XYZ file of C-alpha atoms in Angstrom:
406
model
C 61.122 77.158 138.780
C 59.620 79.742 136.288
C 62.013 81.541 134.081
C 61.259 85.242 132.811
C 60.010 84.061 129.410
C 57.113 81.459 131.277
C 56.312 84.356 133.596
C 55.502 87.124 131.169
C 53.433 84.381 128.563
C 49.686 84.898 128.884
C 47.790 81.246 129.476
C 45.919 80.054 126.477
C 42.480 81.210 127.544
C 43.290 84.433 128.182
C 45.069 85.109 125.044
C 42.145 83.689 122.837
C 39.873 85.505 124.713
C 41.255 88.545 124.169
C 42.250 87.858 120.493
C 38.537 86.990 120.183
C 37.334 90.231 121.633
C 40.079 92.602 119.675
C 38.909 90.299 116.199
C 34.861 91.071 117.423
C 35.664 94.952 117.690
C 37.308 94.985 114.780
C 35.068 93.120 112.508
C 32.312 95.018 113.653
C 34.159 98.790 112.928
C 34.818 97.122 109.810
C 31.040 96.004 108.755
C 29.932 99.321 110.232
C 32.040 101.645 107.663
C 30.453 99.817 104.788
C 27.949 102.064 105.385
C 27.937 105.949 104.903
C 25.108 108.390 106.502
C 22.378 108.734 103.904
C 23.240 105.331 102.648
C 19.842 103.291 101.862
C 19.435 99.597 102.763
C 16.873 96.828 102.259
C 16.131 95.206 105.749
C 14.039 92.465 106.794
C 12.282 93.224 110.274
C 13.221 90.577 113.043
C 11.549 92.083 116.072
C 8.772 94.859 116.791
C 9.190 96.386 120.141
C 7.625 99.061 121.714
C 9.561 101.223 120.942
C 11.979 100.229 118.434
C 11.893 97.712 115.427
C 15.306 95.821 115.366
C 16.056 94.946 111.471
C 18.744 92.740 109.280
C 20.847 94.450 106.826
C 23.284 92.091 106.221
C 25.746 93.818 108.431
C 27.230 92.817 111.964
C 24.692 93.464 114.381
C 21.413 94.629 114.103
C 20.048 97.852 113.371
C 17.445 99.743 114.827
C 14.184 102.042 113.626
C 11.722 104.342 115.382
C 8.545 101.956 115.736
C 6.518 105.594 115.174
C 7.938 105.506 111.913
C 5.574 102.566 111.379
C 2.168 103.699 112.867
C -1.072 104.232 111.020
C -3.375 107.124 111.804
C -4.459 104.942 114.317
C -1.470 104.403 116.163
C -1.361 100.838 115.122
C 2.145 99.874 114.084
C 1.831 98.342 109.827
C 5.401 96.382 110.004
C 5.126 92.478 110.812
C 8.446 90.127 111.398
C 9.763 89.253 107.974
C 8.618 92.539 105.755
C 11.110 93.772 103.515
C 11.580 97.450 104.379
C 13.937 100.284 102.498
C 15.481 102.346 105.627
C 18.689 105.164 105.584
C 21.889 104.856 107.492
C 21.829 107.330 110.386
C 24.551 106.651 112.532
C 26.602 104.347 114.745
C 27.278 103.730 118.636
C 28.461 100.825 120.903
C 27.541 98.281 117.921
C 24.057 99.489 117.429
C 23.640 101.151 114.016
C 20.133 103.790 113.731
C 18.215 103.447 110.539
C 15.344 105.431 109.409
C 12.614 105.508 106.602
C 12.337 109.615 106.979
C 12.592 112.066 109.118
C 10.153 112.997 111.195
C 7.829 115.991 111.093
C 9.029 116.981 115.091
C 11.485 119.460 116.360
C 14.422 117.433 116.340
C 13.809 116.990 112.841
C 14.274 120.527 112.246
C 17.867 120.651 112.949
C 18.302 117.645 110.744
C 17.120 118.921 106.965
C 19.970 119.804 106.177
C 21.858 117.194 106.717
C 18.747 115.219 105.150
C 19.647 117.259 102.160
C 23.160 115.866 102.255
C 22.962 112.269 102.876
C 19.671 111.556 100.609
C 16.962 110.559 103.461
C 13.749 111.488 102.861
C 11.855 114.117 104.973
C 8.231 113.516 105.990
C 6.309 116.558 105.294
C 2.388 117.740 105.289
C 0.379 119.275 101.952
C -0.637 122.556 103.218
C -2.155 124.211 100.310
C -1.868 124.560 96.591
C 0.179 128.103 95.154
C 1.276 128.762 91.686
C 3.283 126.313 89.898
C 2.961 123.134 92.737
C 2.089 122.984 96.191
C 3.380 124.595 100.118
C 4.722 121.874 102.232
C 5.447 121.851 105.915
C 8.742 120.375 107.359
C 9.917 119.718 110.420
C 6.884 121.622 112.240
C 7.523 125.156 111.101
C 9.583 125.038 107.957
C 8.491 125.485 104.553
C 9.303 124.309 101.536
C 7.843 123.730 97.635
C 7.048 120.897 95.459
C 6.233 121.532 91.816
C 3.250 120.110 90.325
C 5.503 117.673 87.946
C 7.278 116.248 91.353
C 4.644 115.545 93.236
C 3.813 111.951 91.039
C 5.125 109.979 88.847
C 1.905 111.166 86.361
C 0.341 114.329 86.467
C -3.091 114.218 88.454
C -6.354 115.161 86.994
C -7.176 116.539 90.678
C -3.953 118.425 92.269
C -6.221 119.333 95.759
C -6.684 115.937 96.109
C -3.023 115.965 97.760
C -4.212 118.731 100.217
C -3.936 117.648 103.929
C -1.900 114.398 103.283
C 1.063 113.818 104.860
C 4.043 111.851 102.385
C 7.546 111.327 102.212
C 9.878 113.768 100.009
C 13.236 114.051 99.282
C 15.051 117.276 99.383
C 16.078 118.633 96.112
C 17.411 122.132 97.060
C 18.530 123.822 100.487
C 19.333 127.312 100.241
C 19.525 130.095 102.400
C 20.129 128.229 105.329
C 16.749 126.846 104.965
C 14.789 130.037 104.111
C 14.468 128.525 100.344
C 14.116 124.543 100.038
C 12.713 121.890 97.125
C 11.197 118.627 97.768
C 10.286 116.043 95.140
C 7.752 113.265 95.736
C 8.320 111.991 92.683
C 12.007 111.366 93.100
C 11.241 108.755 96.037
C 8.413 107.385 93.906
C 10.594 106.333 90.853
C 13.519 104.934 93.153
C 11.250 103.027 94.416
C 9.604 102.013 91.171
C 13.217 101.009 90.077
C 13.649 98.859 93.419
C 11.071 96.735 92.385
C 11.676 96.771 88.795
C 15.129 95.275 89.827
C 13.570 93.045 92.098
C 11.100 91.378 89.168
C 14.222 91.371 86.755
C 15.982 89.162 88.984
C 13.136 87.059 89.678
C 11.694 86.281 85.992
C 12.929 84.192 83.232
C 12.027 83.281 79.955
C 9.465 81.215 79.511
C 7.533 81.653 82.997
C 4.454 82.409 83.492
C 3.444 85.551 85.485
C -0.074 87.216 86.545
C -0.238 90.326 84.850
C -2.378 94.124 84.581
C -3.200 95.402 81.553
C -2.459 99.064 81.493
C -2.984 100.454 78.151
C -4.031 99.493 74.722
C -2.620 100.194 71.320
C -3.058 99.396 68.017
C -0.178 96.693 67.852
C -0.682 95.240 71.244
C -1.004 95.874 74.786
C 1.111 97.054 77.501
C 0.976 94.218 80.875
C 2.369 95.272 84.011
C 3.803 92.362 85.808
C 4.469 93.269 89.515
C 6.657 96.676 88.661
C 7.745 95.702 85.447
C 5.355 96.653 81.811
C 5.633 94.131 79.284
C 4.955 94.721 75.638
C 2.023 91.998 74.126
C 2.324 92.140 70.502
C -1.294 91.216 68.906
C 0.195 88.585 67.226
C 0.579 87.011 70.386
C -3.159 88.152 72.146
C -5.032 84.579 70.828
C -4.242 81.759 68.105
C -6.941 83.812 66.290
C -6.315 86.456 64.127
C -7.224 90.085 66.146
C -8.049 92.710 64.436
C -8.842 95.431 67.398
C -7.029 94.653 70.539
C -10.069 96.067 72.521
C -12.215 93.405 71.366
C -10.149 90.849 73.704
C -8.646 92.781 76.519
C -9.108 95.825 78.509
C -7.372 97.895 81.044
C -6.858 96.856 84.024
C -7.931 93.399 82.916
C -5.887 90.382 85.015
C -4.627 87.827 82.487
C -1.631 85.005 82.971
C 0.609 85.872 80.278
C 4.467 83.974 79.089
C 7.672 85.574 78.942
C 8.725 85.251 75.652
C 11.878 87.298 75.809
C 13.954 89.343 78.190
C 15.837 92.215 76.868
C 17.703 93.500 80.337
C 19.826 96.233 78.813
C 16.944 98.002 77.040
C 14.775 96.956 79.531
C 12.449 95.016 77.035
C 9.629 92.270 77.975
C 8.197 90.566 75.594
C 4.919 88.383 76.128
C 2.583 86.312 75.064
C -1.503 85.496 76.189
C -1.418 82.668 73.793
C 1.080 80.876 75.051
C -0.899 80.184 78.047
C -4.213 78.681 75.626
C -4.078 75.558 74.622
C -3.003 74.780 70.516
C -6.143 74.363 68.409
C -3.499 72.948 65.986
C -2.809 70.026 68.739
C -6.322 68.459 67.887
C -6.462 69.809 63.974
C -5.983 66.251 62.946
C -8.866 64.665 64.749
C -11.196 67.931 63.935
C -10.446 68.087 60.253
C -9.846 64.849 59.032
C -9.265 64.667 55.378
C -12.824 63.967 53.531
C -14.938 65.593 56.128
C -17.009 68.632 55.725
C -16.877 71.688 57.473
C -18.709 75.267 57.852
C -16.312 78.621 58.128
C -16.140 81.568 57.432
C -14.374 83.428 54.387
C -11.917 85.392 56.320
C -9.161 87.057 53.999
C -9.431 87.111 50.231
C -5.638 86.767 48.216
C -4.944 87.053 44.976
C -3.945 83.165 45.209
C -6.970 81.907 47.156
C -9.157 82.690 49.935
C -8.498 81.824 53.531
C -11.505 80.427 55.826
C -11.693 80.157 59.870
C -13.073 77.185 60.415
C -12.137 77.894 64.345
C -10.674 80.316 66.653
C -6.980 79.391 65.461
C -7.421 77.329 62.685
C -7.557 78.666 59.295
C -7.500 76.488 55.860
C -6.807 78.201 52.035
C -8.818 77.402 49.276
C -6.648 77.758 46.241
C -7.875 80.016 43.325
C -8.007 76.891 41.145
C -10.393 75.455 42.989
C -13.103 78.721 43.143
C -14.094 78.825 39.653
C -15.952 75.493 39.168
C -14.003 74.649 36.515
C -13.470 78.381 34.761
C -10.939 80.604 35.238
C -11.001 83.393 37.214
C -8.715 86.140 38.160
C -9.425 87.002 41.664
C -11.420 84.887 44.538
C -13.454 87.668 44.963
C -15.218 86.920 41.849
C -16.708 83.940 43.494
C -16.304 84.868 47.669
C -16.758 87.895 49.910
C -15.148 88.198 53.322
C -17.216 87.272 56.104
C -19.369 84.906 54.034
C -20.393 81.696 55.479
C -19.380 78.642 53.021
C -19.549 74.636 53.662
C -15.982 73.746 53.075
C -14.226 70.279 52.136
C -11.067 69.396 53.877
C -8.316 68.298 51.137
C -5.399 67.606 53.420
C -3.746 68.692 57.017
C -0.340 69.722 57.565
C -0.011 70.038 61.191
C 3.811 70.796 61.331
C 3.514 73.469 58.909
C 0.056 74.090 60.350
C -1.664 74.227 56.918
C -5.050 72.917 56.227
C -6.067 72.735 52.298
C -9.953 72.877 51.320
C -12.620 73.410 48.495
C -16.080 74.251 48.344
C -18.321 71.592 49.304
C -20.333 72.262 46.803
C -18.127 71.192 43.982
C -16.810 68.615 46.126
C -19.932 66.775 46.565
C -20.629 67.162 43.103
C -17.645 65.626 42.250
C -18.169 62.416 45.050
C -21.816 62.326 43.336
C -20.576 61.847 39.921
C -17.704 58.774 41.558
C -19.936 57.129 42.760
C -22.499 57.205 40.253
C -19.421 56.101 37.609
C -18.428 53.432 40.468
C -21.853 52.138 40.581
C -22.517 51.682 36.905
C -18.801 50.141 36.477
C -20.197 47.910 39.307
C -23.165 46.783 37.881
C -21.525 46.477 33.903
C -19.206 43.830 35.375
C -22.168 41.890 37.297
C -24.509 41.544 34.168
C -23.909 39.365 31.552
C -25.172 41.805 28.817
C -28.016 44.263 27.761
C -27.623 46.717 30.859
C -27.461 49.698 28.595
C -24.736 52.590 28.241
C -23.622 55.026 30.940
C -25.846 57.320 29.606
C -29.099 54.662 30.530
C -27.902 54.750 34.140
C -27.602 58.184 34.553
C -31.177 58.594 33.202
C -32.579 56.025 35.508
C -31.061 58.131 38.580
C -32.695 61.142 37.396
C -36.064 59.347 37.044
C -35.919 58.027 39.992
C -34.503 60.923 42.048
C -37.781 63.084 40.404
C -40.407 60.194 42.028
């Protein structure tokens, strides 16, 4: 026999069940009022219907879009399962949450720009003409509204009628008069977007990676590199192991180069980089090129008042010390003996591939100087092999000369 407390106890089924189903609800009110109207979302598209693309946002349940909101001119529909889109809270009902990327240019969305003012979702709206100070655009069918020249792009346009007839996305700056006086800025969209991806790169790069890159602009200490929504600053110290003069002699804009992050500055929003980083070291083989004895052609590339520096390679550079320019007189500058952009045979002295230092002379002297060794070498040579009467230093040096004359 039951007693009052068995008969009013729920089996364990049907309590979980229920406790399941209360838990679901509640969960999902919860997820839902994460997000406000007007709040924007990056989604990744899971299914295109016919009518409606069904997106994840990260929030219980899936959201929804307007597939028309995806259609070309054609009526062919641009989103594909797994595209990152930006979309706008609209609303909520029976666990199916309504996103948009705009609103439409129908009816219905003529009762809705105001409320588009409000919440921050972008209005799609048609170029009509040009009129003093920016441009006439049409809203929601029949309503009007203006864009100023400087908020139609992120740069001012060489061709403002070039807009004329197009039909973009704006975002409402200013709704007055119940609609009777409203201000839409392209531009605003533009840079939100720009920062999107800007964040997007951040989070992506590190120090040290290499990247494809654009080159955008040229200056006279370097070039600016855009790197998929991010510019990055390339000093010209860092264009080529070479010394660079004129930036435009190497790169030019638009230009695709691979380039190294040298260093991230995220608060001031600083990239660094570096084109030479991705060549390979002259310095790595300097060794093996130059070794010590052997005799080189460069050219005189920078005179100093303690010697004159010659490239013997793109990269490589060696100093010829001032003592060593005056064939045994003093001088006071190398430009007594040099000019820059000469072309000299050059001795190598020594290589210092840590410090990256490569120390020369002219040749000229130089082989003088091995000329004269050996000659001394030779008669020393032949003095110790013969007994006696061979003559002085001086006989030797005589004999050469007679002999180098036949």
């Amino acid at each position: 026999m039951l007693d009052n407390d068995d008969l009013e106890q729920p089996n364990e089924d049907e309590s979980e069940g229920e406790s399941f189903a209360e838990m679901f609800e509640q969960s999902a009110k919860q997820h839902t009022r994460w997000l406000e109207p007007g709040q924007k979302v990056t989604a990744r598209v899971l299914k295109v219907g016919t009518e409606w693309i069904f997106i994840d946002t990260g929030q219980k349940g899936e959201g929804v879009v307007d597939v028309k909101e995806f259609m070309d001119l054609d009526g062919h529909v641009t989103a594909k399962i797994g595209d990152s889109i930006a979309a706008y809270f609209l609303s909520s009902s029976h666990g199916e949450m309504r996103f948009t990327t705009r609103i439409g240019g129908g009816a219905s969305g003529n009762a809705q720009l105001e409320e588009a003012f409000q919440s921050g979702v972008p209005v799609e709206g048609m170029v009509e003409k040009e009129i003093k100070g920016g441009y006439e655009i049409k809203l929601a069918g029949t309503t009007r509204a203006f864009c100023p020249f400087s908020q139609m792009s992120l740069r001012r346009t060489d061709n403002p009628a070039a807009f004329i007839g197009t039909r973009l996305p704006f975002r409402i700056t200013a709704y007055d008069e119940k609609g009777r006086n409203i201000v839409v800025s392209r531009r605003a969209l533009l840079e939100e977007e720009q920062r999107r991806l800007r964040e997007e790169v951040q989070a992506g790069i590190s120090e040290g990676m290499t990247v494809s890159g654009t080159v955008t602009s040229l200056q006279d200490y370097g070039a600016f590199v855009d790197i998929g929504g991010l510019e990055g600053l390339l000093p010209i110290s860092e264009i080529g192991w070479s010394r660079v003069k004129d930036v435009s002699e190497v790169l030019s804009v638009g230009q695709q180069i691979k380039v190294v992050i040298k260093t991230i500055d995220r608060e001031k929003e600083r990239i660094s980089l570096s084109l030479k980083d991705t060549l390979a070291n002259p310095w790595d083989l300097a060794v093996q090129t130059y070794p010590e004895g052997s005799f080189h052609t460069g050219v005189v590339s920078r005179l100093a008042p303690f010697g004159a520096f010659v490239t013997l390679t793109d990269g490589i550079d060696g100093l010829i010390h001032i003592s060593k320019l005056g064939g045994g007189k003093r001088i006071n500058h190398p430009r007594e003996v040099l000019k820059e952009g000469e072309a000299i045979e050059v001795k190598v002295e020594s290589v210092d591939r840590a410090e990256r230092r490569i120390s020369l002379s002219l040749a000229g002297a130089a082989r003088a100087a091995e000329e004269e060794e050996a000659t001394l070498s030779e008669f020393r040579r032949q003095a110790d092999e013969a007994p006696t009467g061979m003559g002085t230093f001086g006989d030797l040096l005589l004999a050469k000369a007679k002999k180098n004359k036949k």
